[in-house]
XYZ file of C-alpha atoms in Angstrom:
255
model
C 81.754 89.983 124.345
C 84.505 91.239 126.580
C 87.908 91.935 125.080
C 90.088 89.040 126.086
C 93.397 91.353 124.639
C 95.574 94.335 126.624
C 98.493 96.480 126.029
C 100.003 94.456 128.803
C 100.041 90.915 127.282
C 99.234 92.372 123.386
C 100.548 89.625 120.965
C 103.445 90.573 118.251
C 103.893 87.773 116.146
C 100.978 86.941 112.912
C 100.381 83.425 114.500
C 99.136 85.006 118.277
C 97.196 87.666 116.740
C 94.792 85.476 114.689
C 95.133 83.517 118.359
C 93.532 86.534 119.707
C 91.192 87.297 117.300
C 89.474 83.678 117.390
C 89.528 84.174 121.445
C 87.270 86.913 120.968
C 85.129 85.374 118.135
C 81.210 83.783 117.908
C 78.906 82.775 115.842
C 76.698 84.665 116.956
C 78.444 87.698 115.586
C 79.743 85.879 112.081
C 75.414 85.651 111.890
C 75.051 88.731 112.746
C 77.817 90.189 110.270
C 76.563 87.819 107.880
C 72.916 88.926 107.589
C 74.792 92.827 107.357
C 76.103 91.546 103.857
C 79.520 90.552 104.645
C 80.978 87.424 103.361
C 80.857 84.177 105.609
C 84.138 83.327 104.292
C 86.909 83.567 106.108
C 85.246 85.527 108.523
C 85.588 84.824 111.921
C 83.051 86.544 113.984
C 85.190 89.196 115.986
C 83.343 92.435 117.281
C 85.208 95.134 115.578
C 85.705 96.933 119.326
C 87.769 94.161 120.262
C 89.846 94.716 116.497
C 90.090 98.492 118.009
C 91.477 97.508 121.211
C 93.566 95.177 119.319
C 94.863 97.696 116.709
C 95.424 100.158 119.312
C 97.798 97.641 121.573
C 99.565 97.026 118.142
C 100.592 100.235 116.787
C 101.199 100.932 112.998
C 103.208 98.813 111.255
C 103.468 98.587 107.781
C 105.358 95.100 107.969
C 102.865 93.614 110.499
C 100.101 95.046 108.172
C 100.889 93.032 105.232
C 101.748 90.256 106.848
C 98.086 90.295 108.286
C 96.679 91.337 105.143
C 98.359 87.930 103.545
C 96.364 85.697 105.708
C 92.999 86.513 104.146
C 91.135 86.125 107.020
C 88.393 89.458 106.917
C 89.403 90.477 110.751
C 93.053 89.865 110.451
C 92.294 92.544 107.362
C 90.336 94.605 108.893
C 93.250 94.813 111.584
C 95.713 95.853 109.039
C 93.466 98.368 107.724
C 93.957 100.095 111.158
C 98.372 98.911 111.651
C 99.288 100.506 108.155
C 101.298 103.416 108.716
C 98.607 106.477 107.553
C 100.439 108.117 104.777
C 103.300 105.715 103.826
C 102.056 103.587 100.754
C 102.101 104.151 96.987
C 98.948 104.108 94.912
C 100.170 100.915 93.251
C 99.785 99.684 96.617
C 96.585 101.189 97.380
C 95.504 99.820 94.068
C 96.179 96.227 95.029
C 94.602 96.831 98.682
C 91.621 97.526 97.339
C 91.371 95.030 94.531
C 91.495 92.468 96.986
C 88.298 93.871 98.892
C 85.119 91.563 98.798
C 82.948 93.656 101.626
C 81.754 97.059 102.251
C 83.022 97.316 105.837
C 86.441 96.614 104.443
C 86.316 99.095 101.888
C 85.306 101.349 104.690
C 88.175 101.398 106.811
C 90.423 101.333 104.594
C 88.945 104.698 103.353
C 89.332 105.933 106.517
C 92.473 104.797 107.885
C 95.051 103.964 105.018
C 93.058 105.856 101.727
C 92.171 109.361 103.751
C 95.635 109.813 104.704
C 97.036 110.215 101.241
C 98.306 113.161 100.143
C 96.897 113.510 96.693
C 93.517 111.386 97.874
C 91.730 113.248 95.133
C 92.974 111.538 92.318
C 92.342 108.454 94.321
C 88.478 109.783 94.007
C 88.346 110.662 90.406
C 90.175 107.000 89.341
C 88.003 104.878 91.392
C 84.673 106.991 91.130
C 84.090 104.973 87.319
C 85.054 101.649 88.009
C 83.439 98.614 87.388
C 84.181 96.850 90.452
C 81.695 97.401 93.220
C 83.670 98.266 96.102
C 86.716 100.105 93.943
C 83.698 102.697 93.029
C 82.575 102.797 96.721
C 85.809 103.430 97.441
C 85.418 107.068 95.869
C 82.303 107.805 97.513
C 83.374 106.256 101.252
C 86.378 108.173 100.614
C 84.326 111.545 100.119
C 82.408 110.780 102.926
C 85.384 110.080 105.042
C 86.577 113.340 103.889
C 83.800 115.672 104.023
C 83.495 114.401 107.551
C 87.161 115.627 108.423
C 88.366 117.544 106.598
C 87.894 121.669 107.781
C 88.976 122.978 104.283
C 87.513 121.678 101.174
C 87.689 123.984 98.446
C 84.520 124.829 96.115
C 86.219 123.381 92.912
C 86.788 119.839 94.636
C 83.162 120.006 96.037
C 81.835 120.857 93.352
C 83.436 118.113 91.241
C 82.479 115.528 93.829
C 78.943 116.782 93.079
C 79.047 116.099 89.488
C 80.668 112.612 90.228
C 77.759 112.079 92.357
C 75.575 113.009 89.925
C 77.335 110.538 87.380
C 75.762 107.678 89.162
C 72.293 107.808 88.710
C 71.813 104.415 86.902
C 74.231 102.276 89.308
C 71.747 100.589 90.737
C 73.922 98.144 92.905
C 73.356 98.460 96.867
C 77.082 98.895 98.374
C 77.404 101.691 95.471
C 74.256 103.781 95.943
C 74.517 103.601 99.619
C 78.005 104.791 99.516
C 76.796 107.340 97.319
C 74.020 108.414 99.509
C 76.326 108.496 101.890
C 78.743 111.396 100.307
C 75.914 113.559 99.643
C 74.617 113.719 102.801
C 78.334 114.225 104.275
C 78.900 116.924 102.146
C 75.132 118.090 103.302
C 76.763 118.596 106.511
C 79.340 121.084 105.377
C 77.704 124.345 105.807
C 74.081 125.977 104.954
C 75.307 126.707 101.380
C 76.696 123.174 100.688
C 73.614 121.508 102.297
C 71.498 123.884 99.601
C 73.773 122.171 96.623
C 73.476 118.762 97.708
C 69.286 119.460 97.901
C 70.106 120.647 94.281
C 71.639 117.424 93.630
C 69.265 115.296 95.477
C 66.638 116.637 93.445
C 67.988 115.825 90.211
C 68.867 112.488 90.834
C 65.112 112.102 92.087
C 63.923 113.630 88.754
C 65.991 111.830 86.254
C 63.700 108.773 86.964
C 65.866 105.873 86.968
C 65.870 103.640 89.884
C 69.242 104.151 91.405
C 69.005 107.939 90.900
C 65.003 108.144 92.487
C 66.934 106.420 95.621
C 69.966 108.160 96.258
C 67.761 111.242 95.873
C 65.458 110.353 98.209
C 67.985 108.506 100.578
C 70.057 111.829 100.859
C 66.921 114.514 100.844
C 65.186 112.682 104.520
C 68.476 113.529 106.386
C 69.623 117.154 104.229
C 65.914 118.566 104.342
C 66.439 118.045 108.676
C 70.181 119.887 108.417
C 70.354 123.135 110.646
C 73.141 125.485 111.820
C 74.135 125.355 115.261
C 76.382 128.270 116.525
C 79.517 126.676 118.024
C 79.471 123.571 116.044
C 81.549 123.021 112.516
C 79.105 121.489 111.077
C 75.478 121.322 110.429
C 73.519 118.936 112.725
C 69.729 117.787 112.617
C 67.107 119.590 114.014
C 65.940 117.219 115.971
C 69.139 116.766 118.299
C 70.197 117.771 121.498
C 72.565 120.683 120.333
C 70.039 121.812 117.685
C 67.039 122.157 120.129
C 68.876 123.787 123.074
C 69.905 126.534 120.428
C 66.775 126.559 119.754
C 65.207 127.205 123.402
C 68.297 129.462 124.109
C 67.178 131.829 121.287
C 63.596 131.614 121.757
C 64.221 132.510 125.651
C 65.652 135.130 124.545
């Protein structure tokens, strides 16, 4: 569906954004979403390109972010996740954001827009990385992903912790958790020859402590990790099967 939004003509007020949202929304995307795992209610059907474009004509704005976060519609949210100011709210505020979230693609951005900016995000990691609630422990593990991703210095000690939290959830069996989990393995896979050896390490654990959750994370992560080769010129460790990894490849062999 083509964006129906531009800087030009970009709404400003609560009441023409959720004009311009339902513009740009069909049921044939709500199905689709729907059928992804994301709630029917209050969801709308908007392509989240459009919410982009959208975002991007609206700058950050804390005060337009709540006010879009009040209206409980999942794209108005998923709007705000991308208008609050990166780096500008309290973790009692984080807290609540996240309390309130009832999808994995919420949880998502969040992690990568509002959560990834804080400056002490690690604590954010270790609090969440135990809860009960389903998304509040993805949180931890999107988050880890999100930062392994980004991030050009992790230190050891935090990797190494974010191993062991990894390791802690062997016998969480629900989906949106062990993906998530999956997930921050293979990210920090990515990291460098030495890392992608650890989270092997860890993959293989999980496989061999037998429980369900712990035999599919392992497995999950070891497919993509196993593939993981070093590229010169690149930051971080790509498959073997790509592009980059297979004109290094023919480059060295012409050699």
């Amino acid at each position: 569906m083509q964006d129906r939004t531009s800087a030009a003509d970009s709404p400003r007020d609560v009441p023409s954004i959720l004009d311009a949202l339902g513009a740009n929304a069909s049921q044939k995307h709500k199905a689709n979403v729907v059928r992804m795992g994301i709630p029917e209610q209050n969801s709308l059907g908007v392509p989240m390109p459009v919410i982009r474009s959208l975002a991007k004509s609206l700058g950050r704005s804390n005060n337009l972010a709540w006010e879009l976060w009040a209206v409980q519609i999942h794209e108005a949210r998923l709007l705000a996740a991308l208008v609050f100011e990166p780096g500008t709210l309290n973790h009692a505020q984080l807290n609540s954001l996240l309390g309130e979230v009832a999808s994995w693609d919420l949880c998502d951005h969040l992690c990568a827009s509002v959560f990834a900016a804080d400056p002490e995000y690690p604590q954010l990691i270790e609090q969440w990385a135990d809860a009960e609630q389903t998304y509040v422990k993805r949180a931890a593990f999107a988050l880890i992903a999100t930062q392994a991703t980004h991030q050009r210095s992790l230190g050891q000690q935090l990797i190494g912790q974010w191993f062991g939290l990894i390791e802690r959830c062997d016998r969480d069996d629900r989906a949106h958790v062990k993906k998530a989990v999956s997930w921050a393995l293979r990210e920090l896979g990515h990291i460098d020859i030495p890392t992608r050896d650890r989270a092997l390490a860890v993959a293989k654990g999980l496989i061999e402590t037998g429980s369900n959750a712990g035999r599919w994370i392992g497995r999950d992560a070891s497919k993509e990790l196993a593939d993981l080769v070093f590229v010169p010129g690149r930051r971080r460790l790509v498959s073997s099967h790509s592009k980059a990894a297979q004109a290094a490849a023919a480059t060295a062999f012409g050699k």
